[in-house]
Coordinates of C-alpha atoms and ligand atoms in Angstrom, one line a residue:
M1 CA 11.4 -33.0 0.2
T2 CA 12.7 -33.9 3.6
D3 CA 11.0 -31.0 5.3
A4 CA 9.1 -31.8 8.5
Q5 CA 5.4 -31.2 8.7
D6 CA 6.0 -27.9 10.5
G7 CA 8.7 -26.8 8.0
Y8 CA 7.9 -23.8 5.8
I9 CA 8.3 -25.8 2.5
Y10 CA 5.8 -28.4 3.6
K11 CA 3.4 -25.8 4.9
A12 CA 3.6 -23.8 1.6
I13 CA 2.9 -26.9 -0.5
A14 CA 0.1 -28.1 1.8
N15 CA -1.5 -24.6 1.6
A16 CA -1.2 -24.6 -2.1
L17 CA -2.9 -28.0 -2.3
E18 CA -5.6 -27.1 0.1
G19 CA -6.3 -23.7 -1.4
N20 CA -5.8 -24.7 -5.1
N21 CA -3.2 -22.0 -5.3
P22 CA -0.9 -21.7 -8.3
V23 CA 2.8 -22.3 -7.8
G24 CA 5.5 -21.0 -10.0
L25 CA 8.2 -23.6 -10.6
V26 CA 11.9 -22.9 -11.3
L27 CA 14.3 -25.8 -11.5
G28 CA 17.6 -25.0 -9.8
E29 CA 21.2 -26.1 -10.1
D30 CA 20.3 -29.5 -8.4
Y31 CA 18.9 -30.6 -11.8
P32 CA 22.0 -30.3 -14.0
D33 CA 20.4 -32.1 -16.9
H34 CA 17.3 -30.1 -17.3
P35 CA 16.7 -28.6 -20.8
V36 CA 17.2 -24.9 -21.2
P37 CA 15.2 -22.6 -23.5
K38 CA 17.4 -21.3 -26.3
E39 CA 15.7 -17.9 -26.5
G40 CA 17.9 -15.1 -25.2
S41 CA 20.5 -17.4 -23.8
N42 CA 24.2 -17.0 -24.3
E43 CA 25.6 -20.3 -25.6
N44 CA 28.8 -19.7 -23.7
H45 CA 27.1 -20.1 -20.4
R46 CA 25.1 -22.9 -18.9
R47 CA 22.1 -21.6 -17.1
P48 CA 22.0 -22.7 -13.5
Y49 CA 18.2 -22.6 -13.4
A50 CA 15.3 -22.9 -15.7
V51 CA 11.9 -21.3 -15.3
L52 CA 9.1 -23.7 -16.0
D53 CA 5.5 -22.4 -15.6
F54 CA 2.7 -22.1 -13.1
F55 CA 1.4 -25.4 -11.7
R56 CA -1.0 -26.6 -9.1
V57 CA -0.3 -29.2 -6.5
T58 CA -2.3 -32.4 -7.1
D59 CA -0.9 -34.9 -4.6
L60 CA 1.2 -34.7 -1.4
W61 CA 2.2 -38.0 0.2
K62 CA 4.9 -39.6 2.2
E63 CA 7.2 -42.4 1.0
N64 CA 9.9 -44.5 2.5
I65 CA 13.3 -44.5 0.9
M66 CA 16.6 -46.1 1.9
T67 CA 19.6 -43.8 2.4
G68 CA 22.6 -46.0 3.2
N69 CA 21.2 -48.5 5.7
N70 CA 18.5 -46.2 7.0
L71 CA 14.9 -46.2 6.1
V72 CA 13.9 -42.6 5.8
K73 CA 10.5 -41.0 5.3
V74 CA 10.3 -38.2 2.7
W75 CA 7.5 -36.1 1.3
R76 CA 6.7 -36.3 -2.4
V77 CA 4.7 -33.7 -4.4
R78 CA 3.1 -34.0 -7.7
F79 CA 2.5 -30.8 -9.8
E80 CA 0.3 -30.4 -12.9
K81 CA 0.8 -27.5 -15.3
I82 CA -2.2 -25.3 -15.2
N83 CA -2.3 -24.1 -18.8
L84 CA -3.0 -27.4 -20.7
D85 CA -3.5 -25.6 -24.0
E86 CA 0.1 -24.4 -24.5
R87 CA 2.8 -26.9 -25.3
S88 CA 5.5 -26.9 -22.6
W89 CA 8.9 -25.7 -23.9
W90 CA 10.5 -28.6 -22.2
A91 CA 8.2 -31.3 -23.6
P92 CA 10.1 -33.9 -25.7
I93 CA 9.6 -33.5 -29.4
S94 CA 8.0 -37.0 -29.4
A95 CA 5.3 -35.9 -26.9
S96 CA 1.8 -35.5 -28.3
E97 CA 0.6 -31.9 -29.0
N98 CA -2.4 -32.1 -26.8
A99 CA -2.5 -33.0 -23.1
Q100 CA -4.7 -36.1 -22.5
T101 CA -7.3 -35.4 -19.9
N102 CA -8.9 -38.8 -19.9
V103 CA -6.1 -40.7 -18.1
Q104 CA -6.8 -41.6 -14.5
P105 CA -4.8 -43.9 -12.2
P106 CA -7.0 -46.5 -10.4
T107 CA -7.8 -45.9 -6.7
R108 CA -8.4 -48.3 -3.8
Q109 CA -9.7 -47.9 -0.3
C110 CA -7.5 -48.9 2.6
G111 CA -8.9 -51.7 4.7
I112 CA -7.4 -50.2 7.9
C113 CA -7.9 -46.5 7.7
S114 CA -10.6 -46.4 5.0
Q115 CA -8.8 -43.6 3.1
V116 CA -8.8 -43.8 -0.7
S117 CA -5.3 -43.7 -2.3
K118 CA -4.3 -43.7 -5.9
E119 CA -2.3 -46.6 -7.2
I120 CA 0.9 -44.7 -8.1
F121 CA 3.5 -47.5 -8.4
T122 CA 3.9 -50.1 -11.1
A123 CA 4.6 -52.6 -8.4
G124 CA 1.0 -52.3 -7.0
W125 CA -1.2 -50.3 -4.7
M126 CA -0.1 -49.0 -1.2
C127 CA -1.9 -46.9 1.3
L128 CA -0.5 -43.4 1.1
N129 CA -2.1 -42.1 4.3
H130 CA 1.0 -41.5 6.4
T131 CA -1.0 -41.7 9.7
C132 CA -2.2 -45.2 8.9
T133 CA -0.5 -48.3 10.3
N134 CA -0.7 -49.8 6.8
H135 CA 1.1 -46.8 5.3
F136 CA 3.6 -47.7 2.5
T137 CA 3.3 -51.4 3.3
M138 CA 4.1 -53.8 0.4
T139 CA 2.3 -57.0 0.0
R140 CA 4.3 -60.2 -0.6
D141 CA 3.8 -60.2 -4.4
M142 CA 5.1 -56.6 -4.6
A143 CA 8.6 -57.6 -3.4
V144 CA 10.7 -54.8 -4.8
A145 CA 13.2 -52.5 -3.1
V146 CA 11.7 -49.2 -2.0
N147 CA 14.3 -47.3 -4.0
D148 CA 13.4 -49.3 -7.2
L149 CA 9.7 -48.3 -7.1
T150 CA 8.6 -46.6 -10.3
Y151 CA 5.4 -44.5 -10.9
T152 CA 2.7 -45.7 -13.2
K153 CA 2.2 -44.1 -16.6
E154 CA -1.4 -43.2 -15.6
F155 CA -0.2 -41.4 -12.5
L156 CA 2.4 -39.4 -14.5
D157 CA 0.2 -38.7 -17.4
Q158 CA -2.9 -37.7 -15.5
R159 CA -4.1 -34.2 -16.5
T160 CA -7.2 -32.5 -15.1
R161 CA -8.8 -29.3 -16.3
V162 CA -9.4 -27.4 -13.0
Q163 CA -10.1 -23.7 -12.6
C164 CA -6.9 -22.3 -11.0
E165 CA -6.2 -18.6 -11.6
I166 CA -2.7 -17.8 -12.8
P167 CA -1.8 -14.5 -11.2
E168 CA -2.0 -11.7 -13.7
E169 CA 0.3 -9.4 -11.7
W170 CA 3.7 -10.9 -11.3
T171 CA 6.8 -9.2 -12.4
R172 CA 9.9 -10.7 -13.9
L173 CA 13.1 -9.7 -12.2
Q174 CA 14.7 -6.8 -14.0
T175 CA 17.7 -7.4 -16.2
H176 CA 18.9 -3.9 -15.5
L177 CA 17.1 -0.7 -14.7
S178 CA 16.4 1.9 -17.3
A179 CA 17.1 5.3 -15.9
D180 CA 14.2 7.1 -17.4
D181 CA 11.9 9.7 -15.8
E182 CA 10.1 7.0 -14.0
N183 CA 13.0 4.9 -12.8
H184 CA 15.9 6.1 -10.7
G185 CA 17.6 2.9 -9.6
T186 CA 16.4 2.8 -6.0
E187 CA 12.7 1.9 -6.6
K188 CA 11.4 -1.2 -4.8
A189 CA 11.5 -3.3 -8.0
A190 CA 15.2 -2.6 -8.3
H191 CA 15.9 -4.0 -4.9
G192 CA 14.4 -7.5 -5.2
G193 CA 17.3 -8.7 -7.4
F194 CA 18.0 -9.0 -11.1
H195 CA 18.6 -11.6 -13.7
C196 CA 21.8 -11.6 -15.6
V197 CA 21.6 -10.7 -19.2
F198 CA 24.5 -13.1 -20.0
C199 CA 23.8 -16.3 -18.2
G200 CA 20.2 -15.7 -17.1
C201 CA 20.9 -16.5 -13.4
C202 CA 18.9 -14.7 -10.7
S203 CA 21.0 -12.8 -8.3
R204 CA 20.5 -10.7 -5.3
R205 CA 21.3 -7.0 -5.5
I206 CA 24.1 -6.8 -3.0
Y207 CA 25.8 -3.6 -3.9
W208 CA 24.3 -0.1 -4.0
N209 CA 26.0 0.9 -7.2
K210 CA 26.6 -2.3 -9.2
L211 CA 25.1 -5.6 -10.1
I212 CA 27.3 -8.6 -9.9
C213 CA 26.0 -11.9 -11.1
E214 CA 26.3 -14.5 -8.3
N215 CA 26.6 -17.5 -10.7
P216 CA 30.2 -18.5 -10.0
K217 CA 30.7 -19.5 -13.7
C218 CA 29.6 -16.0 -14.9
K219 CA 30.2 -13.3 -12.3
V220 CA 29.5 -10.6 -14.9
E221 CA 29.6 -7.1 -13.3
E222 CA 27.6 -4.1 -14.5
P223 CA 27.1 -0.7 -13.1
A224 CA 23.6 -0.3 -11.6
D225 CA 21.6 2.2 -13.6
M226 CA 21.3 4.9 -10.9
K227 CA 20.0 8.4 -11.6
V228 CA 20.1 11.5 -9.5
L229 CA 16.7 11.7 -7.6
P230 CA 15.1 14.9 -8.9
E231 CA 14.3 17.7 -6.5
R232 CA 10.6 17.5 -7.4
I233 CA 10.4 13.9 -6.1
L234 CA 12.1 14.8 -2.9
A235 CA 9.8 17.8 -2.4
A236 CA 6.7 15.7 -3.1
E237 CA 7.9 13.0 -0.6
L238 CA 8.4 15.7 2.0
A239 CA 5.0 17.3 1.4
G240 CA 3.2 14.0 1.7
F241 CA 5.2 13.0 4.8
N242 CA 4.5 16.3 6.6
E243 CA 0.8 15.9 5.8
R244 CA 0.7 12.3 7.1
M245 CA 2.6 13.2 10.3
L246 CA 0.5 16.2 11.0
K247 CA -2.7 14.2 10.6
K248 CA -1.4 11.5 13.0
N249 CA -0.2 14.1 15.4
S250 CA -3.5 15.9 15.5
T251 CA -5.3 12.7 16.3
V252 CA -2.8 11.2 18.8
N253 CA -1.9 14.4 20.5
A254 CA -5.3 16.0 20.4
G255 CA -5.9 18.1 23.5
M256 CA -2.5 17.5 24.8
P257 CA -0.5 20.6 24.0
Q258 CA 3.3 20.1 24.5
P259 CA 5.1 23.4 23.9
H260 CA 8.5 21.8 23.7
W261 CA 7.6 19.1 21.3
D262 CA 8.2 19.1 17.6
P263 CA 4.8 19.9 15.9
L264 CA 5.0 16.6 14.1
A265 CA 6.2 14.4 17.0
C266 CA 3.8 12.0 18.5
A267 CA 3.7 10.8 22.1
L268 CA 1.8 7.6 21.8
N269 CA 1.0 7.2 25.5
W270 CA 0.4 10.4 27.4
S271 CA 0.8 8.9 30.8
F272 CA 4.4 8.0 29.9
P273 CA 6.5 10.8 31.5
I274 CA 8.8 12.2 28.8
S275 CA 10.2 15.6 29.7
S276 CA 11.4 18.0 27.1
H277 CA 12.8 21.4 26.5
T278 CA 13.7 23.5 23.4
F279 CA 16.8 25.5 22.6
T280 CA 18.7 27.1 19.7
A281 CA 22.2 26.1 18.6
G282 CA 24.1 27.8 15.8
N283 CA 21.8 28.2 12.8
Y284 CA 19.3 25.6 14.2
A285 CA 16.2 27.0 16.0
G286 CA 13.7 24.7 17.7
V287 CA 16.1 22.0 18.8
R288 CA 14.0 19.5 20.8
Q289 CA 15.5 17.5 23.6
Y290 CA 13.4 14.6 25.1
F291 CA 14.3 12.8 28.3
L292 CA 13.2 9.2 28.4
P293 CA 12.5 7.9 32.0
K294 CA 14.1 5.0 33.8
P295 CA 11.8 2.5 35.5
G296 CA 11.6 3.5 39.2
G297 CA 12.6 7.1 38.6
G298 CA 15.3 9.2 37.0
I299 CA 16.4 9.5 33.4
A300 CA 17.7 6.7 31.2
G301 CA 18.9 9.1 28.5
S302 CA 18.3 12.0 26.3
F303 CA 17.3 12.1 22.7
T304 CA 17.9 15.4 20.8
L305 CA 16.4 16.2 17.4
I306 CA 18.2 19.0 15.7
P307 CA 15.8 20.0 12.8
S308 CA 17.5 21.5 9.7
N309 CA 16.3 24.4 7.6
D310 CA 16.9 25.9 4.1
V311 CA 19.8 28.0 5.2
V312 CA 21.6 25.0 6.7
N313 CA 20.7 22.6 3.9
R314 CA 21.8 25.0 1.1
A315 CA 25.1 26.1 2.7
E316 CA 28.3 25.1 1.1
N317 CA 29.0 21.4 2.0
G318 CA 25.7 21.3 3.7
P319 CA 23.1 18.5 3.6
D320 CA 22.0 19.2 0.0
A321 CA 25.6 19.0 -1.3
L322 CA 26.4 15.9 0.9
F323 CA 23.3 14.1 -0.4
R324 CA 24.2 14.8 -4.0
Q325 CA 27.8 13.6 -3.4
L326 CA 26.6 10.4 -1.8
E327 CA 24.3 9.8 -4.7
S328 CA 27.0 10.2 -7.3
K329 CA 30.0 8.7 -5.5
D330 CA 30.5 5.0 -4.9
I331 CA 31.2 4.8 -1.2
K332 CA 31.0 1.0 -1.4
L333 CA 27.6 0.6 0.3
K334 CA 26.6 -3.1 0.3
R335 CA 24.1 -5.4 2.0
N336 CA 25.8 -7.8 4.4
P337 CA 24.7 -11.2 5.8
A338 CA 22.5 -10.8 8.9
A339 CA 21.6 -14.5 9.3
V340 CA 23.2 -17.9 8.6
R341 CA 26.2 -16.3 7.0
G342 CA 27.7 -18.3 4.1
N343 CA 24.8 -20.8 4.1
K344 CA 22.4 -21.3 1.1
M345 CA 19.7 -19.7 3.3
E346 CA 21.9 -16.7 4.1
G347 CA 19.8 -13.6 4.7
L348 CA 21.1 -10.2 3.8
T349 CA 20.2 -6.9 5.6
R350 CA 17.5 -5.0 3.8
H351 CA 19.5 -1.8 3.7
Y352 CA 23.1 -1.1 2.6
Q353 CA 26.1 -0.3 4.8
R354 CA 29.7 0.7 4.9
N355 CA 31.8 1.5 8.0
F356 CA 34.5 4.1 8.2
G357 CA 37.0 4.6 11.1
A358 CA 37.4 2.0 13.9
N359 CA 35.6 -1.3 13.4
Y360 CA 32.1 -1.4 14.8
K361 CA 31.1 -5.0 15.7
F362 CA 27.3 -5.4 15.8
G363 CA 25.0 -8.1 14.5
V364 CA 26.1 -7.5 11.0
Q365 CA 29.7 -7.8 9.8
V366 CA 30.6 -4.7 7.9
D367 CA 34.0 -3.9 6.3
S368 CA 35.6 -0.7 7.7
E369 CA 37.9 1.8 5.9
G370 CA 40.1 4.2 7.9
F371 CA 39.1 7.9 8.1
A372 CA 42.3 8.7 6.3
E373 CA 40.9 7.0 3.2
A374 CA 37.3 8.2 3.7
P375 CA 35.6 10.3 1.0
P376 CA 34.7 14.0 1.9
P377 CA 31.0 13.4 2.7
V378 CA 32.1 11.1 5.5
L379 CA 34.5 13.5 7.0
F380 CA 32.1 16.5 6.7
S381 CA 29.5 14.3 8.5
V382 CA 31.8 13.2 11.4
H383 CA 32.6 16.9 12.1
R384 CA 29.0 18.0 12.0
L385 CA 28.0 15.2 14.3
D386 CA 30.9 15.9 16.7
W387 CA 29.6 19.5 17.0
V388 CA 26.0 18.4 17.6
K389 CA 27.0 15.8 20.1
S390 CA 28.9 18.4 22.3
V391 CA 26.0 20.9 22.1
S392 CA 23.4 18.3 23.0
I393 CA 25.3 16.7 25.8
S394 CA 26.0 20.0 27.5
Q395 CA 22.3 21.0 27.2
A396 CA 21.1 17.6 28.5
R397 CA 23.5 17.8 31.5
G398 CA 22.5 21.4 32.3
W399 CA 18.8 20.5 32.1
A400 CA 19.2 17.4 34.3
L401 CA 21.2 19.3 36.9
S402 CA 18.8 22.3 37.1
N403 CA 15.8 19.9 37.3
R404 CA 17.5 17.8 40.0
Q405 CA 17.2 14.6 37.9
T406 CA 19.2 11.4 38.5
Y407 CA 21.0 10.9 35.2
D408 CA 24.1 8.8 34.7
G409 CA 24.8 10.8 31.6
I410 CA 25.8 13.8 33.7
S411 CA 29.1 12.2 34.6
E412 CA 29.7 9.4 32.0
P413 CA 32.9 10.3 30.0
V414 CA 32.3 10.9 26.3
G415 CA 35.1 10.4 23.9
D416 CA 35.5 11.7 20.3
F417 CA 33.7 9.9 17.6
N418 CA 36.1 7.5 16.0
E419 CA 33.6 5.6 13.8
L420 CA 30.9 6.4 11.2
L421 CA 28.4 3.8 9.8
A422 CA 27.0 5.0 6.5
L423 CA 23.6 3.4 5.6
G424 CA 21.8 3.6 2.3
F425 CA 18.0 2.9 2.1
M426 CA 16.1 2.3 -1.1
E427 CA 12.3 2.5 -1.4
D428 CA 10.6 0.5 1.4
D429 CA 13.8 -0.2 3.3
S430 CA 13.9 0.4 7.0
I431 CA 15.8 -0.4 10.2
N432 CA 13.7 -2.3 12.7
F433 CA 13.7 -1.9 16.5
H434 CA 17.2 -2.4 17.9
D435 CA 19.6 -0.8 20.4
D436 CA 23.1 0.5 20.0
G437 CA 24.1 -1.0 23.4
E438 CA 27.2 -3.0 22.4
S439 CA 29.6 -3.1 25.3
E440 CA 32.4 -1.4 23.2
L441 CA 30.3 1.8 22.6
G442 CA 30.5 5.1 24.4
P443 CA 27.4 6.8 25.7
A444 CA 26.6 9.0 22.7
V445 CA 25.3 8.1 19.2
A446 CA 24.6 10.8 16.6
A447 CA 23.1 10.6 13.1
L448 CA 22.7 12.9 10.1
S449 CA 19.7 12.1 7.8
L450 CA 20.0 12.9 4.1
G451 CA 17.4 12.6 1.4
S452 CA 13.9 11.0 1.9
P453 CA 12.2 11.8 5.2
S454 CA 11.8 9.1 7.9
V455 CA 10.1 8.4 11.2
M456 CA 12.3 7.6 14.2
S457 CA 10.5 5.7 17.1
F458 CA 11.4 4.7 20.6
R459 CA 9.9 2.0 22.7
P460 CA 10.8 0.6 26.1
K461 CA 12.3 -2.9 26.0
Y462 CA 10.2 -5.8 27.0
G463 CA 11.2 -9.2 28.2
K464 CA 14.6 -10.3 29.6
G465 CA 13.4 -9.6 33.1
R466 CA 12.0 -6.2 32.1
D467 CA 8.3 -7.2 31.9
G468 CA 6.2 -4.9 33.8
Q469 CA 9.1 -2.6 34.7
F470 CA 7.4 0.3 33.0
A471 CA 3.9 -0.5 34.5
A472 CA 4.1 2.5 36.8
Y473 CA 4.2 4.7 33.8
G474 CA 0.9 3.4 32.4
L475 CA 2.3 0.8 30.1
P476 CA 0.6 -2.6 30.1
A477 CA 2.2 -5.4 32.1
S478 CA 3.1 -8.7 30.5
T479 CA 0.5 -10.7 28.7
A480 CA 1.1 -13.9 26.8
A481 CA -0.2 -12.4 23.6
K482 CA 1.7 -9.1 23.6
K483 CA 5.4 -9.4 24.0
K484 CA 6.4 -5.9 23.0
Y485 CA 5.7 -2.5 24.4
P486 CA 4.3 0.0 21.9
S487 CA 6.3 3.1 20.8
V488 CA 6.2 5.9 23.2
L489 CA 7.8 8.6 21.0
E490 CA 7.8 9.1 17.2
V491 CA 9.6 12.0 15.7
P492 CA 10.1 13.2 12.1
F493 CA 13.7 12.7 10.9
R494 CA 14.0 14.7 7.7
H495 CA 16.7 15.7 5.2
G496 CA 19.5 17.6 7.0
D497 CA 18.1 16.8 10.5
M498 CA 20.5 15.4 13.1
M499 CA 19.8 13.4 16.2
V500 CA 21.8 12.5 19.3
M501 CA 21.1 9.7 21.7
H502 CA 22.9 10.2 25.0
G503 CA 23.3 8.0 28.1
K504 CA 24.3 4.3 28.1
E505 CA 21.0 3.5 29.9
I506 CA 18.9 4.8 27.0
Q507 CA 20.2 1.7 25.1
Q508 CA 19.6 -0.6 28.0
F509 CA 16.0 0.4 28.5
Y510 CA 14.9 1.5 25.0
E511 CA 15.0 0.3 21.4
H512 CA 14.7 2.6 18.4
A513 CA 13.7 2.1 14.8
V514 CA 13.9 4.3 11.7
V515 CA 11.4 3.9 8.8
P516 CA 12.2 6.0 5.8
Q517 CA 9.2 7.1 3.7
G518 CA 10.6 7.6 0.2
M519 CA 12.9 6.5 -2.5
R520 CA 16.4 7.2 -1.3
R521 CA 17.9 8.0 2.1
F522 CA 21.4 8.0 3.6
S523 CA 22.1 8.0 7.3
M524 CA 25.5 8.9 8.6
T525 CA 25.8 7.6 12.2
C526 CA 28.7 8.2 14.5
R527 CA 29.8 6.3 17.6
T528 CA 32.7 6.1 19.9
I529 CA 34.4 2.7 20.1
E530 CA 36.0 2.8 23.5
L531 CA 39.6 1.7 23.2
S532 CA 39.8 0.4 26.7
T533 CA 37.3 -2.4 25.8
L534 CA 39.4 -3.7 22.9
S535 CA 42.2 -6.2 22.7
E536 CA 45.7 -4.9 22.0
D537 CA 45.5 -5.7 18.3
E538 CA 42.0 -4.3 17.9
R539 CA 43.1 -1.1 19.8
A540 CA 46.1 -0.6 17.5
D541 CA 43.8 -1.1 14.4
A542 CA 41.1 1.3 15.9
L543 CA 43.7 4.0 16.6
V544 CA 44.9 3.9 13.0
K545 CA 41.5 3.6 11.4
G546 CA 39.8 6.1 13.7
A547 CA 42.5 8.8 13.2
M548 CA 41.5 11.8 11.2
P549 CA 43.7 12.8 8.2
A550 CA 46.4 15.4 9.0
D551 CA 44.6 18.5 7.8
C552 CA 40.9 18.6 8.6
S553 CA 40.4 22.3 8.8
M554 CA 38.0 22.4 5.8
Y555 CA 35.7 19.9 7.6
V556 CA 35.3 21.7 10.9
Y557 CA 31.7 22.6 11.8
R558 CA 30.3 25.0 14.2
G559 CA 26.6 25.0 13.5
E560 CA 26.6 27.2 10.3
Ligands
AKG601 O1 18.8 5.3 10.0 C1 19.1 6.1 10.9 O2 19.2 7.3 10.8 C2 19.6 5.5 12.2 C3 20.1 4.1 12.1 C4 20.2 3.5 13.4 O3 19.3 3.4 14.1 C5 21.5 3.0 13.8 O4 22.5 3.0 13.1 O5 21.6 2.4 14.9

């Protein structure tokens, strides 16, 4: 390996050597001639990988090699299979049945560094301590080109019986998911990836509803085995969630009664001045509106949580129906590259996305489909969120004016929502702290939560010149060790609930995160892409994609 000493591959191997930790070895496509086990393979496909076994690291040393005219130093690793009692499937037929444990390469002590090294080359002994001035130095009688060095039989054949525990708990990647009572297709195990039943290749699960083999020579596509999540699982998730939140709330908020707060919401720092009030809107009682302060006084923005209830959830085209529609329809949710796009090390987002309406450019590149082509759950959601946005903003402005608060949100123009980002979360997925502060966005963001409950948190931003800005509100000033502020507000965000963030400054001064606590959750989030910020071409595209279909009367929502 060419990894530097602070590289993660080197560190992992060095740790395994030091801790005598087992390492599972899989040969990848860089070894085109490796043998392939016949069992279960389809003869029409060459497997691009082969699973070997568990090994332990016995030696880690540095060698010099010539690449072109350059002498380069590379790390070498020697592995030994742990289970010496079972014949390896890749062993040549001519190999003996039993591993020889009496073979040892000779060793010699270096006259310069005094470190003992094995004699690993047929050409003779060399010091393998890479920090020694004598490292990898050949004597005159060894005269052989570095690239022609070969390892001794003793070094290759050495086998040692050493206690090294092979993990009992390790799971093979699924081939597909059986949709039985225990398995619904969004369990954690289903998310890690799968191995193709045709070519055996390991692939990432990129799509919500289907499994596509990433081996370019195979590309077999199968529907993911998804099953409707039973009501009893959702009810159990909610009961557990309420209990946990209540417990945390009674500890964190003890002795701090807040009449306008959701009974499950937590203020995690009572000196931090978050104002709040409660109101009723349509069929929603107990709507909570929180005002997050700006450093130096005034309000950065408002956050409104509109809690749902059974009447709302069960209404025609209400949250229950929308959740079931999203479960059964393919709205083309997929994971998209979030880091080193297109590279071998490409990292995908943990959750699944699809954009509708105008393009929304954020850290992740997500395809967008016009509202005219969007499925009904998307259009029902946009109309619900448009209603809740208007209600929340007029309440926030009224409260700020009557309480004589400085708040840019009072006068910031707010356009219609012309974009909806649908997110799908499987078990253990979440969205980490971030802001929705892209320069193209209007001052309001609203979301509808469907399915498993989640916790939404806010924390003031740290760094980028903001260190200590919130010190007057009781938050710690900058320390070298702690580079993040803690959350100041945590609220329950459950099935059918909606939320609205309002005020551009809320995105400048705060970050939010959402952590679902269950098996399956959808979030439908609307924003306004401000046309004045776009190029001519982008504006034309946003106007077409963000336009609602001609007759939308069936989608209109007024808080029923
Ligand atoms: O999951 C959610 O409900 C909100 C997602 C979110 O934070 C965002 O889209 O910016």
